[in-house]
PDB file of C-alpha atoms in Angstrom:
ATOM      1  CA  MET A   1     122.734 155.194  53.278  1.00  0.00           C
ATOM      2  CA  ASN A   2     124.991 152.667  51.874  1.00  0.00           C
ATOM      3  CA  ARG A   3     125.145 150.210  54.686  1.00  0.00           C
ATOM      4  CA  GLU A   4     121.520 149.993  54.544  1.00  0.00           C
ATOM      5  CA  LEU A   5     121.772 149.403  50.868  1.00  0.00           C
ATOM      6  CA  LYS A   6     124.431 146.767  51.984  1.00  0.00           C
ATOM      7  CA  VAL A   7     121.740 145.002  53.897  1.00  0.00           C
ATOM      8  CA  GLU A   8     118.301 145.811  51.503  1.00  0.00           C
ATOM      9  CA  PHE A   9     120.985 144.643  48.361  1.00  0.00           C
ATOM     10  CA  PRO A  10     124.032 141.847  49.951  1.00  0.00           C
ATOM     11  CA  HIS A  11     124.309 140.425  46.350  1.00  0.00           C
ATOM     12  CA  VAL A  12     124.648 142.533  43.688  1.00  0.00           C
ATOM     13  CA  TYR A  13     124.923 141.990  39.604  1.00  0.00           C
ATOM     14  CA  CYS A  14     124.993 143.266  36.524  1.00  0.00           C
ATOM     15  CA  GLU A  15     121.305 142.842  35.038  1.00  0.00           C
ATOM     16  CA  LEU A  16     122.743 142.608  31.564  1.00  0.00           C
ATOM     17  CA  ASP A  17     123.054 139.169  30.377  1.00  0.00           C
ATOM     18  CA  PHE A  18     126.206 138.598  28.994  1.00  0.00           C
ATOM     19  CA  THR A  19     130.495 136.397  29.110  1.00  0.00           C
ATOM     20  CA  ASN A  20     133.119 138.522  28.034  1.00  0.00           C
ATOM     21  CA  PRO A  21     133.560 142.855  27.834  1.00  0.00           C
ATOM     22  CA  LEU A  22     132.529 141.947  23.756  1.00  0.00           C
ATOM     23  CA  GLU A  23     128.832 140.633  25.060  1.00  0.00           C
ATOM     24  CA  LEU A  24     128.509 143.309  27.266  1.00  0.00           C
ATOM     25  CA  SER A  25     129.553 146.403  25.541  1.00  0.00           C
ATOM     26  CA  VAL A  26     127.568 145.721  22.785  1.00  0.00           C
ATOM     27  CA  ALA A  27     124.183 145.167  25.664  1.00  0.00           C
ATOM     28  CA  THR A  28     125.380 148.317  26.735  1.00  0.00           C
ATOM     29  CA  ILE A  29     124.832 150.163  23.701  1.00  0.00           C
ATOM     30  CA  LEU A  30     121.168 148.412  23.195  1.00  0.00           C
ATOM     31  CA  SER A  31     119.949 148.667  26.402  1.00  0.00           C
ATOM     32  CA  ALA A  32     119.834 153.270  25.718  1.00  0.00           C
ATOM     33  CA  GLN A  33     116.232 153.837  26.244  1.00  0.00           C
ATOM     34  CA  CYS A  34     116.078 149.892  26.765  1.00  0.00           C
ATOM     35  CA  THR A  35     114.790 148.330  29.111  1.00  0.00           C
ATOM     36  CA  ASP A  36     117.622 145.396  30.559  1.00  0.00           C
ATOM     37  CA  VAL A  37     115.055 142.426  30.196  1.00  0.00           C
ATOM     38  CA  ARG A  38     113.695 143.359  26.755  1.00  0.00           C
ATOM     39  CA  VAL A  39     117.605 143.491  25.983  1.00  0.00           C
ATOM     40  CA  ASN A  40     118.406 140.279  27.899  1.00  0.00           C
ATOM     41  CA  MET A  41     115.434 138.688  24.909  1.00  0.00           C
ATOM     42  CA  VAL A  42     117.377 140.378  21.942  1.00  0.00           C
ATOM     43  CA  THR A  43     120.882 138.950  22.743  1.00  0.00           C
ATOM     44  CA  PRO A  44     120.704 135.258  22.667  1.00  0.00           C
ATOM     45  CA  ALA A  45     120.664 134.775  19.281  1.00  0.00           C
ATOM     46  CA  LEU A  46     121.917 137.969  18.777  1.00  0.00           C
ATOM     47  CA  PHE A  47     125.849 137.057  20.257  1.00  0.00           C
ATOM     48  CA  ALA A  48     125.105 132.921  18.829  1.00  0.00           C
ATOM     49  CA  LYS A  49     125.236 135.171  15.499  1.00  0.00           C
ATOM     50  CA  TYR A  50     128.076 137.774  16.298  1.00  0.00           C
ATOM     51  CA  ARG A  51     130.687 136.319  18.488  1.00  0.00           C
ATOM     52  CA  THR A  52     133.516 138.690  18.092  1.00  0.00           C
ATOM     53  CA  ALA A  53     134.197 142.056  16.914  1.00  0.00           C
ATOM     54  CA  ALA A  54     135.085 141.481  13.159  1.00  0.00           C
ATOM     55  CA  ASP A  55     131.332 139.614  12.639  1.00  0.00           C
ATOM     56  CA  TYR A  56     130.118 143.182  14.212  1.00  0.00           C
ATOM     57  CA  ALA A  57     132.411 144.989  11.181  1.00  0.00           C
ATOM     58  CA  GLY A  58     131.069 142.612   8.588  1.00  0.00           C
ATOM     59  CA  ALA A  59     127.656 142.736   9.869  1.00  0.00           C
ATOM     60  CA  ASP A  60     124.784 142.489   7.061  1.00  0.00           C
ATOM     61  CA  ARG A  61     123.201 146.165   8.149  1.00  0.00           C
ATOM     62  CA  THR A  62     119.210 145.225   7.683  1.00  0.00           C
ATOM     63  CA  GLU A  63     120.126 141.696   8.805  1.00  0.00           C
ATOM     64  CA  LEU A  64     121.228 142.805  12.072  1.00  0.00           C
ATOM     65  CA  GLU A  65     118.834 145.743  12.354  1.00  0.00           C
ATOM     66  CA  GLU A  66     115.846 143.462  11.428  1.00  0.00           C
ATOM     67  CA  MET A  67     117.943 141.421  14.795  1.00  0.00           C
ATOM     68  CA  ILE A  68     117.689 144.289  17.156  1.00  0.00           C
ATOM     69  CA  ARG A  69     114.791 146.188  16.266  1.00  0.00           C
ATOM     70  CA  THR A  70     113.081 145.405  19.453  1.00  0.00           C
ATOM     71  CA  THR A  71     115.434 146.947  21.413  1.00  0.00           C
ATOM     72  CA  GLY A  72     114.142 150.637  19.772  1.00  0.00           C
ATOM     73  CA  PHE A  73     116.336 152.957  17.615  1.00  0.00           C
ATOM     74  CA  TYR A  74     117.836 150.111  15.838  1.00  0.00           C
ATOM     75  CA  ARG A  75     119.343 152.415  13.574  1.00  0.00           C
ATOM     76  CA  ASN A  76     121.140 154.018  15.424  1.00  0.00           C
ATOM     77  CA  LYS A  77     122.629 151.633  17.863  1.00  0.00           C
ATOM     78  CA  ALA A  78     123.795 148.945  14.427  1.00  0.00           C
ATOM     79  CA  ASN A  79     125.813 151.997  13.376  1.00  0.00           C
ATOM     80  CA  SER A  80     127.694 151.763  16.700  1.00  0.00           C
ATOM     81  CA  ILE A  81     128.021 148.322  16.715  1.00  0.00           C
ATOM     82  CA  ILE A  82     128.777 148.305  13.900  1.00  0.00           C
ATOM     83  CA  GLY A  83     131.424 151.614  14.507  1.00  0.00           C
ATOM     84  CA  LEU A  84     132.478 149.153  17.317  1.00  0.00           C
ATOM     85  CA  GLY A  85     133.914 145.746  15.541  1.00  0.00           C
ATOM     86  CA  GLN A  86     135.352 147.932  12.471  1.00  0.00           C
ATOM     87  CA  ALA A  87     136.771 150.485  15.616  1.00  0.00           C
ATOM     88  CA  LEU A  88     138.075 146.896  17.566  1.00  0.00           C
ATOM     89  CA  VAL A  89     139.541 145.132  14.456  1.00  0.00           C
ATOM     90  CA  GLU A  90     140.823 148.681  13.197  1.00  0.00           C
ATOM     91  CA  ARG A  91     143.146 149.646  16.610  1.00  0.00           C
ATOM     92  CA  PHE A  92     142.637 146.997  19.347  1.00  0.00           C
ATOM     93  CA  ASP A  93     143.697 143.515  17.936  1.00  0.00           C
ATOM     94  CA  GLY A  94     139.439 142.311  17.791  1.00  0.00           C
ATOM     95  CA  GLU A  95     139.996 143.357  21.421  1.00  0.00           C
ATOM     96  CA  VAL A  96     137.925 145.065  23.379  1.00  0.00           C
ATOM     97  CA  PRO A  97     139.820 147.836  25.998  1.00  0.00           C
ATOM     98  CA  HIS A  98     139.993 148.136  29.588  1.00  0.00           C
ATOM     99  CA  THR A  99     141.197 152.002  30.384  1.00  0.00           C
ATOM    100  CA  LEU A 100     138.414 154.675  30.777  1.00  0.00           C
ATOM    101  CA  LYS A 101     139.723 156.388  27.898  1.00  0.00           C
ATOM    102  CA  GLU A 102     140.103 153.937  25.564  1.00  0.00           C
ATOM    103  CA  LEU A 103     136.356 152.459  26.313  1.00  0.00           C
ATOM    104  CA  VAL A 104     135.202 156.205  25.621  1.00  0.00           C
ATOM    105  CA  SER A 105     137.342 157.024  22.203  1.00  0.00           C
ATOM    106  CA  LEU A 106     134.282 153.607  20.660  1.00  0.00           C
ATOM    107  CA  PRO A 107     131.785 154.213  19.041  1.00  0.00           C
ATOM    108  CA  GLY A 108     128.037 153.963  21.139  1.00  0.00           C
ATOM    109  CA  PHE A 109     130.147 154.439  24.326  1.00  0.00           C
ATOM    110  CA  GLY A 110     130.138 157.297  26.694  1.00  0.00           C
ATOM    111  CA  ARG A 111     131.593 157.212  30.557  1.00  0.00           C
ATOM    112  CA  LYS A 112     128.270 155.156  31.370  1.00  0.00           C
ATOM    113  CA  THR A 113     128.599 152.661  28.827  1.00  0.00           C
ATOM    114  CA  ALA A 114     132.220 152.707  30.275  1.00  0.00           C
ATOM    115  CA  ASN A 115     131.729 152.614  33.193  1.00  0.00           C
ATOM    116  CA  VAL A 116     129.456 149.137  33.131  1.00  0.00           C
ATOM    117  CA  VAL A 117     132.200 147.604  30.921  1.00  0.00           C
ATOM    118  CA  LEU A 118     134.655 148.188  33.748  1.00  0.00           C
ATOM    119  CA  GLY A 119     133.568 147.895  36.354  1.00  0.00           C
ATOM    120  CA  ASN A 120     131.716 144.486  35.084  1.00  0.00           C
ATOM    121  CA  ALA A 121     133.751 143.018  32.842  1.00  0.00           C
ATOM    122  CA  PHE A 122     136.993 143.974  33.889  1.00  0.00           C
ATOM    123  CA  ASP A 123     136.722 144.654  38.046  1.00  0.00           C
ATOM    124  CA  ILE A 124     137.761 148.357  37.616  1.00  0.00           C
ATOM    125  CA  PRO A 125     135.750 150.449  39.718  1.00  0.00           C
ATOM    126  CA  GLY A 126     132.977 152.806  38.512  1.00  0.00           C
ATOM    127  CA  ILE A 127     130.078 154.364  39.024  1.00  0.00           C
ATOM    128  CA  THR A 128     127.472 154.487  36.117  1.00  0.00           C
ATOM    129  CA  VAL A 129     125.317 157.064  36.232  1.00  0.00           C
ATOM    130  CA  ASP A 130     122.374 156.375  34.306  1.00  0.00           C
ATOM    131  CA  THR A 131     118.457 157.713  34.917  1.00  0.00           C
ATOM    132  CA  HIS A 132     118.390 155.944  38.353  1.00  0.00           C
ATOM    133  CA  PHE A 133     121.781 157.021  39.663  1.00  0.00           C
ATOM    134  CA  SER A 134     121.047 160.384  39.143  1.00  0.00           C
ATOM    135  CA  ARG A 135     117.172 160.641  40.280  1.00  0.00           C
ATOM    136  CA  LEU A 136     118.227 159.070  43.740  1.00  0.00           C
ATOM    137  CA  VAL A 137     121.545 160.787  44.130  1.00  0.00           C
ATOM    138  CA  GLN A 138     119.926 164.120  43.838  1.00  0.00           C
ATOM    139  CA  ARG A 139     117.043 162.713  45.678  1.00  0.00           C
ATOM    140  CA  TRP A 140     119.287 162.285  48.789  1.00  0.00           C
ATOM    141  CA  GLY A 141     120.658 165.511  48.577  1.00  0.00           C
ATOM    142  CA  TRP A 142     124.442 163.115  48.142  1.00  0.00           C
ATOM    143  CA  THR A 143     124.350 166.558  44.916  1.00  0.00           C
ATOM    144  CA  THR A 144     123.317 168.935  43.445  1.00  0.00           C
ATOM    145  CA  GLU A 145     124.908 169.048  40.057  1.00  0.00           C
ATOM    146  CA  THR A 146     122.765 167.359  37.007  1.00  0.00           C
ATOM    147  CA  ASP A 147     125.648 166.907  34.453  1.00  0.00           C
ATOM    148  CA  PRO A 148     125.989 163.299  34.906  1.00  0.00           C
ATOM    149  CA  VAL A 149     130.309 163.669  34.277  1.00  0.00           C
ATOM    150  CA  LYS A 150     129.711 166.315  37.351  1.00  0.00           C
ATOM    151  CA  ILE A 151     127.583 163.503  39.357  1.00  0.00           C
ATOM    152  CA  GLU A 152     130.418 161.335  38.660  1.00  0.00           C
ATOM    153  CA  HIS A 153     133.165 163.191  40.205  1.00  0.00           C
ATOM    154  CA  ALA A 154     131.300 164.373  43.335  1.00  0.00           C
ATOM    155  CA  VAL A 155     129.607 160.910  44.515  1.00  0.00           C
ATOM    156  CA  GLY A 156     133.196 159.088  43.813  1.00  0.00           C
ATOM    157  CA  GLU A 157     134.727 161.841  46.329  1.00  0.00           C
ATOM    158  CA  LEU A 158     131.367 160.143  48.606  1.00  0.00           C
ATOM    159  CA  PHE A 159     133.456 156.780  48.596  1.00  0.00           C
ATOM    160  CA  GLU A 160     135.830 154.768  48.353  1.00  0.00           C
ATOM    161  CA  ARG A 161     136.663 153.690  44.882  1.00  0.00           C
ATOM    162  CA  LYS A 162     136.685 150.096  45.630  1.00  0.00           C
ATOM    163  CA  GLU A 163     132.673 150.565  46.688  1.00  0.00           C
ATOM    164  CA  TRP A 164     132.329 152.385  42.774  1.00  0.00           C
ATOM    165  CA  THR A 165     130.635 149.628  40.988  1.00  0.00           C
ATOM    166  CA  ASN A 166     128.577 147.681  43.381  1.00  0.00           C
ATOM    167  CA  LEU A 167     127.504 151.480  44.945  1.00  0.00           C
ATOM    168  CA  SER A 168     126.316 151.911  41.214  1.00  0.00           C
ATOM    169  CA  HIS A 169     124.283 148.509  41.268  1.00  0.00           C
ATOM    170  CA  ARG A 170     123.197 148.963  44.757  1.00  0.00           C
ATOM    171  CA  VAL A 171     121.730 152.813  44.142  1.00  0.00           C
ATOM    172  CA  ILE A 172     120.345 150.917  40.755  1.00  0.00           C
ATOM    173  CA  PHE A 173     118.652 148.337  41.858  1.00  0.00           C
ATOM    174  CA  HIS A 174     116.857 150.236  45.180  1.00  0.00           C
ATOM    175  CA  GLY A 175     115.479 152.608  42.163  1.00  0.00           C
ATOM    176  CA  ARG A 176     113.790 149.734  39.996  1.00  0.00           C
ATOM    177  CA  ARG A 177     112.665 148.341  42.942  1.00  0.00           C
ATOM    178  CA  VAL A 178     111.746 150.766  45.793  1.00  0.00           C
ATOM    179  CA  CYS A 179     112.430 154.118  44.897  1.00  0.00           C
ATOM    180  CA  HIS A 180     111.172 154.871  41.787  1.00  0.00           C
ATOM    181  CA  ALA A 181     110.618 158.230  39.266  1.00  0.00           C
ATOM    182  CA  ARG A 182     106.665 159.234  40.509  1.00  0.00           C
ATOM    183  CA  LYS A 183     105.804 157.193  43.577  1.00  0.00           C
ATOM    184  CA  PRO A 184     107.961 155.635  45.391  1.00  0.00           C
ATOM    185  CA  ALA A 185     107.541 152.899  48.004  1.00  0.00           C
ATOM    186  CA  CYS A 186     108.294 155.471  51.190  1.00  0.00           C
ATOM    187  CA  GLY A 187     107.191 153.280  53.623  1.00  0.00           C
ATOM    188  CA  VAL A 188     108.840 150.355  53.465  1.00  0.00           C
ATOM    189  CA  CYS A 189     112.343 152.883  52.516  1.00  0.00           C
ATOM    190  CA  VAL A 190     114.848 150.986  54.524  1.00  0.00           C
ATOM    191  CA  LEU A 191     116.332 154.507  53.809  1.00  0.00           C
ATOM    192  CA  ALA A 192     113.787 157.465  55.165  1.00  0.00           C
ATOM    193  CA  LYS A 193     114.953 158.236  57.965  1.00  0.00           C
ATOM    194  CA  ASP A 194     117.810 159.630  56.886  1.00  0.00           C
ATOM    195  CA  CYS A 195     116.328 160.655  53.223  1.00  0.00           C
ATOM    196  CA  PRO A 196     115.802 164.096  52.717  1.00  0.00           C
ATOM    197  CA  SER A 197     112.676 163.090  50.208  1.00  0.00           C
ATOM    198  CA  VAL A 198     110.533 160.901  52.313  1.00  0.00           C
ATOM    199  CA  GLY A 199     106.860 161.621  51.955  1.00  0.00           C
ATOM    200  CA  LEU A 200     106.941 161.740  47.875  1.00  0.00           C
ATOM    201  CA  GLY A 201     105.555 158.712  47.660  1.00  0.00           C
ATOM    202  CA  PRO A 202     102.957 157.072  50.766  1.00  0.00           C
ATOM    203  CA  LEU A 203     103.962 156.602  53.960  1.00  0.00           C
ATOM    204  CA  ASP A 204     102.038 154.525  54.933  1.00  0.00           C
ATOM    205  CA  LYS A 205     103.639 150.857  54.944  1.00  0.00           C
ATOM    206  CA  ALA A 206     100.418 148.681  53.481  1.00  0.00           C
ATOM    207  CA  GLU A 207     100.183 151.199  51.026  1.00  0.00           C
ATOM    208  CA  ALA A 208     103.318 150.866  50.157  1.00  0.00           C
ATOM    209  CA  ALA A 209     104.631 147.975  49.896  1.00  0.00           C
ATOM    210  CA  LYS A 210     102.397 147.291  47.164  1.00  0.00           C
ATOM    211  CA  LEU A 211     104.846 150.063  45.284  1.00  0.00           C
ATOM    212  CA  VAL A 212     107.891 147.470  45.878  1.00  0.00           C
ATOM    213  CA  LYS A 213     109.608 145.500  42.686  1.00  0.00           C
ATOM    214  CA  GLY A 214     111.785 142.746  41.187  1.00  0.00           C
ATOM    215  CA  PRO A 215     112.915 139.961  42.828  1.00  0.00           C
ATOM    216  CA  GLU A 216     113.950 140.695  46.523  1.00  0.00           C
ATOM    217  CA  THR A 217     110.774 142.383  47.476  1.00  0.00           C
ATOM    218  CA  ASP A 218     110.012 139.779  49.852  1.00  0.00           C
ATOM    219  CA  HIS A 219     113.762 140.308  51.876  1.00  0.00           C
ATOM    220  CA  ILE A 220     112.550 144.048  51.139  1.00  0.00           C
ATOM    221  CA  LEU A 221     109.667 144.074  53.301  1.00  0.00           C
ATOM    222  CA  GLN A 222     110.582 142.147  55.727  1.00  0.00           C
ATOM    223  CA  LEU A 223     113.308 144.420  56.627  1.00  0.00           C
ATOM    224  CA  ALA A 224     110.121 146.824  56.657  1.00  0.00           C
ATOM    225  CA  GLY A 225     108.506 144.752  59.169  1.00  0.00           C
ATOM    226  CA  ILE A 226     106.423 143.026  57.074  1.00  0.00           C
ATOM    227  CA  SER A 227     105.273 139.815  56.734  1.00  0.00           C
ATOM    228  CA  ALA A 228     105.126 138.298  52.743  1.00  0.00           C
TER     229      ALA A 228
END
């Protein structure tokens, strides 16, 4: 199934825009209960104003809240971001650390956020268990675990460590583009022959094709034998 996902998504990447570990940390905090597209609309102005951990540590709360308001839960997120800046200044000389243990000690960081930062900012393999990843690996029968940490460990045992970051991207891409929560595009899915849940969505190719989303749509439909 992983080999099939590599064919479906030969180029995978973090869909949050960033240029350094601090920016990715802030963007990932903002992405909670919010789409990456929305976060990417907010972060250019944010990153232009706040360039260092010290900038976030000394941020005017009202101003910061207003800048991130459209991402939802903006008061809690502002608390986390200001707290993150303060913790980085006080404990890590203003730099984002690159171990899981240190990252999860920071405000706004859980294992999911830590693994996003490790894998995409530091090229240290990590499995990112977001809602898409959790939903799909259970749907595929890779694990019956429901706790994110247990899912992370269970799936990690199935794959070489070097695969973890890009595997996470592939699964999440597939969840966003093809294997939707309510109505997956089963009829055009590259995993259909191996998926124990095939049939949850329409098996008719034409009907399923209408459900595919994202920039890889033409490629996905070509793999299913449908010309765009």
